[in-house]
Coordinates of C-alpha atoms in Angstrom, one line a residue:
Chain F
M127 CA -89.3 160.7 139.5
T128 CA -85.6 161.3 139.1
D129 CA -85.0 159.1 142.1
L130 CA -87.1 156.4 140.6
K131 CA -85.1 156.5 137.4
A132 CA -81.9 156.3 139.3
Y133 CA -83.3 153.3 141.2
I134 CA -84.3 151.6 138.0
Q135 CA -80.9 152.3 136.5
E136 CA -79.0 151.0 139.5
K137 CA -81.0 147.7 139.7
K138 CA -80.8 147.3 135.9
E139 CA -77.0 147.4 136.1
L140 CA -76.8 144.9 139.0
V141 CA -79.2 142.5 137.1
Q142 CA -77.1 142.7 134.0
Q143 CA -73.9 142.0 135.9
E144 CA -75.5 139.0 137.6
L145 CA -76.9 137.7 134.2
K146 CA -73.4 137.9 132.8
N147 CA -71.8 136.2 135.8
Q148 CA -74.2 133.3 135.8
L149 CA -73.6 132.6 132.1
T150 CA -69.9 133.2 131.7
K151 CA -69.0 130.8 134.5
L152 CA -70.6 127.9 132.6
D153 CA -68.4 125.2 131.1
I154 CA -70.4 124.6 128.0
P155 CA -69.9 124.5 124.2
E156 CA -68.6 127.9 123.1
I157 CA -71.2 128.7 120.4
L158 CA -74.0 127.8 122.8
K159 CA -72.7 130.2 125.4
K160 CA -72.3 132.9 122.8
S161 CA -75.8 132.5 121.6
M162 CA -77.2 132.6 125.1
L163 CA -75.2 135.6 126.0
Y164 CA -76.1 137.4 122.8
S165 CA -79.8 137.5 123.6
V166 CA -79.3 138.1 127.3
E167 CA -77.1 141.1 126.6
A168 CA -79.2 142.4 123.7
G169 CA -80.8 145.0 126.0
G170 CA -84.3 145.2 127.3
K171 CA -85.8 147.1 130.2
R172 CA -85.3 144.3 132.7
L173 CA -88.7 145.1 134.2
R174 CA -89.4 141.7 135.6
P175 CA -86.2 141.3 137.7
I176 CA -86.4 145.0 138.8
L177 CA -89.9 144.4 139.9
L178 CA -88.8 141.3 141.8
I179 CA -86.1 143.2 143.6
A180 CA -88.4 146.1 144.3
S181 CA -91.0 143.7 145.8
Y182 CA -88.2 142.2 147.9
E183 CA -87.1 145.6 149.2
A184 CA -90.7 146.6 149.9
F185 CA -90.5 144.2 152.8
G186 CA -87.5 145.7 154.3
Q187 CA -84.7 143.5 152.9
R188 CA -81.6 144.6 151.0
K189 CA -79.4 141.7 150.4
E190 CA -78.0 139.8 147.5
E191 CA -79.9 136.6 148.1
V192 CA -82.6 137.8 145.7
F193 CA -80.5 138.2 142.6
P194 CA -80.3 134.6 141.3
T195 CA -84.1 134.4 141.3
A196 CA -84.4 137.7 139.6
V197 CA -81.9 136.6 137.0
A198 CA -83.6 133.2 136.5
L199 CA -86.8 135.1 135.7
E200 CA -85.1 137.3 133.1
M201 CA -83.6 134.2 131.5
I202 CA -87.1 132.7 131.1
H203 CA -88.3 135.9 129.5
T204 CA -85.3 136.0 127.2
Y205 CA -85.8 132.4 126.1
S206 CA -89.4 133.2 125.3
L207 CA -88.3 136.1 123.1
I208 CA -85.8 133.9 121.2
H209 CA -88.4 131.3 120.4
D210 CA -91.1 133.9 119.7
D211 CA -88.9 135.5 117.0
L212 CA -88.2 132.3 115.1
P213 CA -89.3 132.1 111.5
S214 CA -92.1 129.6 112.3
M215 CA -93.4 131.8 115.1
D216 CA -93.4 135.7 114.6
N217 CA -90.6 135.6 112.1
D218 CA -88.9 138.8 113.4
D219 CA -85.5 139.8 112.0
F220 CA -84.9 142.5 114.6
R221 CA -85.6 143.1 118.2
R222 CA -84.6 146.2 120.1
G223 CA -82.9 147.4 116.9
K224 CA -80.6 144.3 116.8
P225 CA -80.7 141.2 114.6
T226 CA -82.6 138.4 116.4
N227 CA -80.8 135.4 117.7
H228 CA -81.5 133.1 114.7
K229 CA -80.3 135.8 112.3
I230 CA -76.9 136.0 114.0
F231 CA -76.6 132.3 114.7
D232 CA -78.9 129.9 112.9
E233 CA -82.3 128.6 113.7
A234 CA -81.1 125.3 115.3
T235 CA -78.7 127.2 117.6
A236 CA -81.4 129.7 118.5
I237 CA -83.8 126.9 119.5
L238 CA -81.1 125.3 121.6
A239 CA -80.1 128.6 123.2
G240 CA -83.7 129.1 124.2
D241 CA -84.0 125.6 125.6
A242 CA -80.7 126.1 127.5
L243 CA -81.8 129.4 129.1
L244 CA -85.1 127.9 130.1
T245 CA -83.5 124.8 131.7
Y246 CA -80.7 126.7 133.3
S247 CA -83.1 129.0 135.0
F248 CA -84.2 126.0 137.1
E249 CA -80.6 125.4 138.1
I250 CA -80.2 128.9 139.5
V251 CA -83.6 129.9 140.8
G252 CA -83.4 130.3 144.6
G253 CA -79.7 130.7 144.5
E254 CA -76.9 129.1 146.5
A255 CA -77.3 130.7 149.9
G256 CA -79.8 132.6 152.1
L257 CA -82.9 130.4 151.5
T258 CA -83.9 127.1 152.8
D259 CA -84.4 124.1 150.4
E260 CA -88.1 124.4 151.1
Q261 CA -88.2 128.0 149.9
R262 CA -86.1 127.1 146.9
Y263 CA -88.3 124.3 145.9
H264 CA -91.4 126.5 146.3
L265 CA -89.9 129.1 144.0
S266 CA -88.7 126.6 141.5
R267 CA -92.1 125.0 141.2
M268 CA -93.9 128.3 141.0
L269 CA -91.5 129.4 138.2
A270 CA -92.4 126.2 136.3
K271 CA -96.1 126.9 136.8
V272 CA -96.1 130.5 135.6
S273 CA -93.8 129.8 132.6
G274 CA -95.2 126.5 131.4
P275 CA -98.4 125.2 129.7
S276 CA -100.7 126.7 132.4
G277 CA -98.9 130.0 132.2
M278 CA -96.7 131.8 129.6
V279 CA -96.5 129.0 127.0
G280 CA -100.2 128.5 127.2
G281 CA -100.6 132.3 126.6
Q282 CA -98.3 132.2 123.6
L283 CA -100.4 129.5 122.0
L284 CA -103.7 131.4 122.7
D285 CA -102.1 134.5 121.2
M286 CA -101.2 132.6 118.1
E287 CA -104.7 131.2 117.7
A288 CA -106.2 134.7 118.2
E289 CA -104.2 136.3 115.4
D290 CA -106.7 135.6 112.6
R291 CA -110.0 136.4 114.3
P292 CA -111.6 139.1 116.5
V293 CA -111.4 138.4 120.2
T294 CA -113.5 139.8 123.1
L295 CA -112.1 141.9 125.9
E296 CA -112.4 138.9 128.1
E297 CA -110.3 136.7 125.8
L298 CA -107.8 139.5 125.3
E299 CA -107.3 139.7 129.1
R300 CA -106.9 136.0 129.5
I301 CA -104.2 135.9 126.8
H302 CA -102.3 138.8 128.4
T303 CA -102.6 137.4 131.8
L304 CA -101.1 134.1 130.8
K305 CA -98.6 135.4 128.3
T306 CA -97.1 138.3 130.3
G307 CA -99.1 138.6 133.5
E308 CA -97.9 135.3 135.0
L309 CA -94.3 136.2 134.9
V310 CA -95.2 139.6 136.5
R311 CA -97.0 137.7 139.2
F312 CA -93.9 135.6 139.9
A313 CA -91.8 138.7 140.1
V314 CA -93.9 140.4 142.7
Y315 CA -94.7 137.2 144.6
A316 CA -91.1 135.8 144.7
G317 CA -89.5 139.0 145.8
A318 CA -91.9 139.4 148.8
Y319 CA -91.7 135.7 149.5
I320 CA -87.9 135.7 149.7
A321 CA -88.2 138.8 152.0
G322 CA -90.5 136.8 154.3
A323 CA -93.9 138.4 153.6
D324 CA -96.8 136.4 155.1
A325 CA -99.6 134.6 153.4
K326 CA -102.0 137.5 153.6
Q327 CA -99.5 139.9 152.2
L328 CA -98.6 137.5 149.4
A329 CA -102.3 137.1 148.4
A330 CA -102.7 140.9 148.2
L331 CA -99.6 141.2 146.2
E332 CA -100.8 138.6 143.7
K333 CA -103.8 140.8 143.2
F334 CA -101.6 143.8 142.7
A335 CA -99.5 141.9 140.2
Y336 CA -102.6 140.9 138.2
Y337 CA -103.5 144.6 137.7
L338 CA -100.0 145.7 137.1
G339 CA -99.7 143.2 134.3
L340 CA -102.8 144.5 132.7
I341 CA -101.7 148.2 133.2
F342 CA -98.6 147.3 131.3
Q343 CA -100.5 145.8 128.5
V344 CA -103.1 148.6 128.1
Q345 CA -100.3 151.2 128.0
D346 CA -98.5 149.1 125.4
D347 CA -101.6 149.2 123.2
I348 CA -102.1 152.9 123.8
L349 CA -98.5 153.7 122.9
D350 CA -99.0 151.9 119.6
V351 CA -101.6 154.5 118.8
T352 CA -100.3 157.7 120.4
G353 CA -96.6 156.9 121.0
D354 CA -93.6 158.6 119.6
Q355 CA -91.8 156.3 117.1
E356 CA -88.4 157.5 118.1
K357 CA -88.9 157.0 121.9
L358 CA -90.5 153.6 121.3
G359 CA -87.7 152.4 119.0
K360 CA -90.3 150.7 116.9
P361 CA -93.0 151.8 114.4
V362 CA -96.4 152.9 115.8
G363 CA -99.6 151.7 114.3
S364 CA -98.4 148.2 113.8
D365 CA -101.3 146.7 115.8
E366 CA -103.8 148.5 113.5
E367 CA -101.9 147.2 110.5
N368 CA -101.8 143.6 111.8
Q369 CA -105.5 143.8 112.7
K370 CA -104.6 142.9 116.2
S371 CA -107.3 143.1 119.0
T372 CA -106.2 145.8 121.4
Y373 CA -107.8 147.9 124.2
P374 CA -108.1 151.0 122.1
K375 CA -109.7 149.0 119.3
L376 CA -112.2 147.4 121.7
L377 CA -112.9 150.3 124.0
G378 CA -111.7 153.4 122.0
L379 CA -108.7 155.5 123.1
D380 CA -110.6 157.2 125.9
G381 CA -112.2 154.0 127.1
A382 CA -108.7 152.4 127.2
Q383 CA -107.3 155.3 129.3
A384 CA -110.3 155.0 131.7
R385 CA -109.8 151.3 132.0
K386 CA -106.1 151.8 132.7
N387 CA -106.9 154.3 135.5
Q388 CA -109.3 151.9 137.0
Y389 CA -106.6 149.2 137.1
V390 CA -104.2 151.6 138.6
A391 CA -106.6 152.3 141.4
E392 CA -107.2 148.6 142.0
A393 CA -103.4 147.9 142.0
K394 CA -102.8 150.6 144.6
K395 CA -105.6 149.4 146.8
A396 CA -104.1 145.9 146.7
L397 CA -100.7 147.4 147.6
E398 CA -102.3 149.0 150.7
H399 CA -103.7 145.7 151.7
A400 CA -100.3 144.1 151.4
G401 CA -98.9 146.8 153.7
A402 CA -96.6 148.0 150.9
E403 CA -98.2 151.4 150.3
G404 CA -95.1 153.4 151.1
S405 CA -92.8 151.3 148.9
I406 CA -91.2 151.8 145.6
L407 CA -93.9 149.5 144.1
M408 CA -96.4 152.4 144.4
E409 CA -94.1 154.6 142.3
L410 CA -93.5 151.8 139.8
T411 CA -97.2 151.4 139.2
D412 CA -97.4 155.1 138.1
Y413 CA -94.3 154.6 136.1
F414 CA -95.6 151.7 134.2
S415 CA -98.9 153.4 133.7
N416 CA -97.4 156.7 132.3
R417 CA -94.3 155.4 130.5
D418 CA -93.7 156.8 127.0
H419 CA -91.7 153.8 125.7
Chain W
M125 CA -85.1 86.7 130.2
T126 CA -88.9 86.2 129.9
D127 CA -89.2 87.6 133.5
L128 CA -87.2 90.6 132.5
K129 CA -89.4 91.2 129.5
A130 CA -92.5 91.0 131.7
Y131 CA -90.9 93.4 134.2
I132 CA -90.1 95.9 131.4
Q133 CA -93.6 95.6 130.0
E134 CA -95.2 96.1 133.4
K135 CA -93.2 99.2 134.2
K136 CA -93.8 100.5 130.7
E137 CA -97.5 100.4 131.1
L138 CA -97.4 102.0 134.5
V139 CA -95.2 104.8 133.1
Q140 CA -97.5 105.4 130.2
Q141 CA -100.5 105.6 132.5
E142 CA -98.8 108.1 134.7
L143 CA -97.7 110.2 131.7
K144 CA -101.3 110.3 130.5
N145 CA -102.6 111.2 134.0
Q146 CA -100.1 114.0 134.5
L147 CA -101.1 115.6 131.2
T148 CA -104.8 115.1 130.9
K149 CA -105.4 116.7 134.3
L150 CA -103.9 120.0 133.0
D151 CA -106.2 122.9 132.4
I152 CA -104.4 124.4 129.3
P153 CA -105.3 125.3 125.7
E154 CA -106.7 122.3 123.9
I155 CA -104.3 122.2 121.0
L156 CA -101.3 122.5 123.2
K157 CA -102.5 119.6 125.3
K158 CA -103.1 117.5 122.1
S159 CA -99.7 118.3 120.8
M160 CA -98.0 117.4 124.1
L161 CA -100.0 114.2 124.4
Y162 CA -99.4 113.2 120.8
S163 CA -95.6 113.0 121.2
V164 CA -95.8 111.6 124.7
E165 CA -98.1 108.8 123.5
A166 CA -96.3 108.2 120.2
G167 CA -94.5 105.2 121.7
G168 CA -90.9 104.7 122.6
K169 CA -89.2 102.2 124.8
R170 CA -89.5 104.3 128.0
L171 CA -86.0 103.1 128.9
R172 CA -85.1 106.1 131.0
P173 CA -88.2 105.9 133.4
I174 CA -87.9 102.1 133.6
L175 CA -84.3 102.4 134.5
L176 CA -85.2 105.0 137.2
I177 CA -87.8 102.7 138.7
A178 CA -85.4 99.7 138.5
S179 CA -82.8 101.7 140.3
Y180 CA -85.3 102.6 142.9
E181 CA -86.4 99.0 143.4
A182 CA -82.8 97.8 143.6
F183 CA -82.6 99.5 147.0
G184 CA -85.6 97.7 148.3
Q185 CA -88.4 100.1 147.7
R186 CA -91.7 99.4 145.9
K187 CA -93.9 102.4 146.2
E188 CA -95.5 104.9 143.9
E189 CA -93.5 107.9 145.1
V190 CA -91.0 107.3 142.3
F191 CA -93.4 107.7 139.4
P192 CA -93.7 111.5 139.0
T193 CA -89.9 111.8 138.8
A194 CA -89.7 108.9 136.3
V195 CA -92.4 110.7 134.2
A196 CA -90.7 114.1 134.4
L197 CA -87.6 112.5 133.0
E198 CA -89.5 111.0 130.1
M199 CA -91.1 114.4 129.3
I200 CA -87.7 115.9 129.1
H201 CA -86.6 113.1 126.7
T202 CA -89.8 113.7 124.6
Y203 CA -89.4 117.4 124.4
S204 CA -85.8 116.9 123.1
L205 CA -87.1 114.6 120.4
I206 CA -89.8 117.1 119.3
H207 CA -87.2 119.9 119.0
D208 CA -84.6 117.6 117.4
D209 CA -87.0 116.6 114.6
L210 CA -87.8 120.2 113.6
P211 CA -87.0 121.3 110.0
S212 CA -84.1 123.5 111.2
M213 CA -82.6 120.7 113.3
D214 CA -82.7 117.1 111.9
N215 CA -85.8 117.7 109.7
D216 CA -87.4 114.3 110.3
D217 CA -90.9 113.7 109.0
F218 CA -91.3 110.4 110.9
R219 CA -90.3 109.0 114.2
R220 CA -91.1 105.4 115.3
G221 CA -93.2 105.1 112.1
K222 CA -95.4 108.0 112.9
P223 CA -95.4 111.6 111.6
T224 CA -93.3 113.9 113.8
N225 CA -95.1 116.5 115.9
H226 CA -94.5 119.4 113.5
K227 CA -96.0 117.4 110.6
I228 CA -99.2 116.7 112.5
F229 CA -99.5 120.2 114.1
D230 CA -97.2 122.9 112.8
E231 CA -93.7 124.1 113.6
A232 CA -94.8 126.8 116.0
T233 CA -97.0 124.5 118.0
A234 CA -94.3 121.8 118.1
I235 CA -91.8 124.3 119.5
L236 CA -94.3 125.4 122.1
A237 CA -95.3 121.8 123.0
G238 CA -91.6 121.0 123.5
D239 CA -91.1 124.1 125.7
A240 CA -94.2 123.1 127.6
L241 CA -93.1 119.5 128.3
L242 CA -89.7 120.8 129.4
T243 CA -91.1 123.4 131.8
Y244 CA -93.9 121.1 133.1
S245 CA -91.3 118.5 134.1
F246 CA -90.0 120.9 136.7
E247 CA -93.5 121.2 138.1
I248 CA -93.9 117.5 138.7
V249 CA -90.3 116.2 139.4
G250 CA -90.2 114.9 143.0
G251 CA -94.0 114.5 143.1
E252 CA -96.6 115.6 145.6
A253 CA -95.9 113.2 148.4
G254 CA -93.3 110.9 150.0
L255 CA -90.3 113.1 149.6
T256 CA -89.0 116.1 151.7
D257 CA -88.7 119.5 150.0
E258 CA -85.0 119.1 150.4
Q259 CA -85.1 115.9 148.3
R260 CA -87.4 117.5 145.8
Y261 CA -85.2 120.5 145.3
H262 CA -82.1 118.3 145.0
L263 CA -83.8 116.3 142.2
S264 CA -85.2 119.3 140.4
R265 CA -81.8 121.0 140.3
M266 CA -80.1 117.8 139.1
L267 CA -82.7 117.4 136.4
A268 CA -81.9 121.0 135.3
K269 CA -78.2 120.3 135.3
V270 CA -78.3 117.0 133.3
S271 CA -80.8 118.4 130.7
G272 CA -79.5 121.9 130.3
P273 CA -76.5 123.6 128.6
S274 CA -73.9 121.5 130.7
G275 CA -75.8 118.4 129.8
M276 CA -78.2 117.3 127.1
V277 CA -78.6 120.6 125.3
G278 CA -74.8 121.0 125.2
G279 CA -74.5 117.5 123.7
Q280 CA -77.0 118.3 121.0
L281 CA -75.1 121.3 120.0
L282 CA -71.8 119.4 119.9
D283 CA -73.5 116.7 117.9
M284 CA -74.7 119.3 115.3
E285 CA -71.2 120.7 115.1
A286 CA -69.6 117.3 114.6
E287 CA -71.9 116.4 111.7
D288 CA -69.7 117.8 108.9
R289 CA -66.3 116.7 110.1
P290 CA -64.5 113.5 111.4
V291 CA -64.3 113.2 115.2
T292 CA -62.1 111.3 117.5
L293 CA -63.3 108.5 119.8
E294 CA -62.8 110.9 122.7
E295 CA -65.0 113.6 121.1
L296 CA -67.6 110.9 120.2
E297 CA -67.8 109.8 123.8
R298 CA -68.1 113.3 125.1
I299 CA -71.0 114.0 122.7
H300 CA -72.8 110.8 123.7
T301 CA -72.2 111.3 127.4
L302 CA -73.7 114.7 127.3
K303 CA -76.5 114.1 124.7
T304 CA -77.8 110.8 126.1
G305 CA -75.6 109.7 129.0
E306 CA -76.6 112.6 131.4
L307 CA -80.2 111.6 131.4
V308 CA -79.3 108.0 132.0
R309 CA -77.2 109.2 134.9
F310 CA -80.2 111.0 136.3
A311 CA -82.4 107.9 135.9
V312 CA -80.0 105.7 137.8
Y313 CA -79.1 108.3 140.4
A314 CA -82.6 109.6 141.1
G315 CA -84.2 106.2 141.6
A316 CA -81.6 105.2 144.1
Y317 CA -81.6 108.6 145.8
I318 CA -85.4 108.5 146.3
A319 CA -85.0 105.0 147.7
G320 CA -82.5 106.3 150.3
A321 CA -79.2 105.0 148.9
D322 CA -76.2 106.5 150.6
A323 CA -73.5 108.8 149.1
K324 CA -71.0 105.9 148.5
Q325 CA -73.7 103.9 146.7
L326 CA -74.8 106.9 144.7
A327 CA -71.2 107.6 143.5
A328 CA -70.8 103.9 142.4
L329 CA -74.1 104.1 140.6
E330 CA -73.1 107.2 138.7
K331 CA -70.1 105.3 137.4
F332 CA -72.4 102.4 136.5
A333 CA -74.7 104.9 134.6
Y334 CA -71.8 106.3 132.7
Y335 CA -70.9 102.9 131.3
L336 CA -74.5 102.0 130.7
G337 CA -75.0 105.1 128.6
L338 CA -72.0 104.2 126.5
I339 CA -73.1 100.5 126.1
F340 CA -76.4 101.8 124.8
Q341 CA -74.7 104.0 122.2
V342 CA -72.1 101.4 121.0
Q343 CA -75.0 98.9 120.6
D344 CA -76.9 101.5 118.6
D345 CA -74.0 102.0 116.3
I346 CA -73.5 98.2 115.9
L347 CA -77.1 97.6 115.1
D348 CA -77.0 100.2 112.4
V349 CA -74.4 97.9 110.7
T350 CA -75.6 94.4 111.6
G351 CA -79.3 95.0 112.6
D352 CA -82.5 93.6 111.1
Q353 CA -84.4 96.4 109.4
E354 CA -87.7 95.0 110.4
K355 CA -86.9 94.5 114.1
L356 CA -85.3 98.0 114.3
G357 CA -88.2 99.7 112.6
K358 CA -85.8 101.9 110.7
P359 CA -83.4 101.5 107.8
V360 CA -79.9 100.1 108.6
G361 CA -76.7 101.6 107.2
S362 CA -77.9 105.2 107.7
D363 CA -74.9 106.2 109.7
E364 CA -72.6 105.0 106.9
E365 CA -74.7 106.9 104.4
N366 CA -74.7 110.1 106.5
Q367 CA -70.9 109.7 107.1
K368 CA -71.5 109.7 110.8
S369 CA -68.7 109.0 113.2
T370 CA -69.5 105.7 115.0
Y371 CA -67.8 103.1 117.1
P372 CA -67.7 100.5 114.2
K373 CA -66.3 103.2 111.9
L374 CA -63.6 104.2 114.4
L375 CA -62.7 100.8 115.8
G376 CA -64.1 98.3 113.3
L377 CA -67.0 96.0 114.1
D378 CA -64.9 93.6 116.2
G379 CA -63.3 96.5 118.0
A380 CA -66.6 98.0 118.8
Q381 CA -67.9 94.7 120.2
A382 CA -64.8 94.3 122.3
R383 CA -65.2 97.9 123.6
K384 CA -68.8 97.2 124.5
N385 CA -67.8 94.1 126.4
Q386 CA -65.2 96.0 128.3
Y387 CA -67.9 98.6 129.3
V388 CA -70.3 95.8 130.4
A389 CA -67.6 94.5 132.7
E390 CA -67.0 98.0 134.1
A391 CA -70.7 98.6 134.6
K392 CA -71.1 95.4 136.5
K393 CA -68.1 96.1 138.7
A394 CA -69.7 99.5 139.6
L395 CA -73.0 97.8 140.4
E396 CA -71.2 95.5 142.8
H397 CA -69.6 98.5 144.5
A398 CA -73.0 100.0 144.9
G399 CA -74.2 96.8 146.5
A400 CA -76.8 96.3 143.8
E401 CA -75.3 93.2 142.2
G402 CA -78.3 91.0 142.7
S403 CA -80.7 93.6 141.3
I404 CA -82.6 93.9 138.1
L405 CA -80.0 96.5 137.0
M406 CA -77.6 93.7 136.4
E407 CA -80.0 92.0 134.0
L408 CA -80.8 95.3 132.3
T409 CA -77.2 95.8 131.6
D410 CA -77.1 92.6 129.6
Y411 CA -80.4 93.5 128.0
F412 CA -79.1 96.8 126.8
S413 CA -75.9 95.3 125.6
N414 CA -77.6 92.5 123.6
R415 CA -80.8 94.1 122.4
D416 CA -81.6 93.6 118.7
H417 CA -83.8 96.8 118.4

């Protein structure tokens, strides 16, 4: 476990350096750059890019060609947080203990910074070297698909719609799969694709990613009931307060735990099918499942 | 001139049909689709996609392979209008005589519809058939560049910053070049690129597009002084009222006219260098320069 933590820390730092490099080199209006950098540097676990890199390395590769794509994915995630936090959306003043983008800058600048991060990710996905144009185009198009109306943006809209009414477990899983699962799918798929995994392996990995996304969400819901406020860095019990549909609410706490364990088993089975059973992805699955923050 | 009008009308209808096709086929949350379609179908001159198609045809091609890219460009333009109209941006309740997206839906949905159109354009640019992946990747990346922080979004931010202070003619042209000129550049470039124009021709066309973008803007400013409110479909004199920096304000009305004529001459010279002097692009230049709405 200590090794895994060191691995995560090492990749996190590399991702943060690359994020900074990709933005500071831009010749763009100063305030726009500041606003983009503010949210990109405001912390976060960097789970998506780390997962992408881990998936890449699971297929035997260890080069830098993977970083631009990992960073493009993190920019998409960051833009979605900036827009989510806006007054007309979730109206959040703080994220990860820091004022949200529109509180530091203004709403108009926050909207544009989000638009800019989203658009810029399509400029850097695939990177400058190492991949063919065919591979780059494939990645770019998949990134658009997972983050657009059939993916993340669609999920955000469904999530908004579901706020004021009870939802079934099926609906809940559809929302999560679109809102967060699709980017997780991209992370796992893109890493292995860049490393040269074959079609059968990629199909198994997409299944793995599906369960991994759900594991992440179930644990999020569980932590909101059982978690330690200090470790989480946010108040617990907020789902209950907001009358949000969650796994513990729909299945009970034990039921949610059991469901999560079932997903962990499915995820690991898919990893074996992909031929990645000895990889760091296996450890990451347990890590996501057991995390306390 | 009647022929040109018929040409414009014909392409406009084809573009509108393709826009509708690309969106209706999507399997996405209903309200998101409605919101995207609402703004895409709310009218507009479709100048960018028509220009893209005209540039394509100037190099001897007449096939359908060009339409997805033309439509991707129009979606980018439409998303930028939706976000521009938001209360925290220009706070416009009407556009082209119809309520703006956030007035019909709500702010959150309008933000997401804009995000969705922007992202989806990267899914369709280059189309399904007719181009190589290399060509598609090239177009996708250029589209990101012209519409992102180094292009349109950067221009929007500069435009916002310039609202409360006088700007020089140089600053004014930089704002316009980024905010509107970059998408015009994409239109002219992409059409010719898809048609197989060579590097020398493309370079000349980029020069042409630069002047064409400026012609469009000068005429916009002139019409705000001399235009017919009914033909324009919007009140004249609003720039003066908003103390906006414009060509007539900085150069006088005659000076602005003279400047425009100079740009027309430069644009036509560039078209000749591109070997496109007999094309519809020549007529479109005069059309843009002399339009009354």
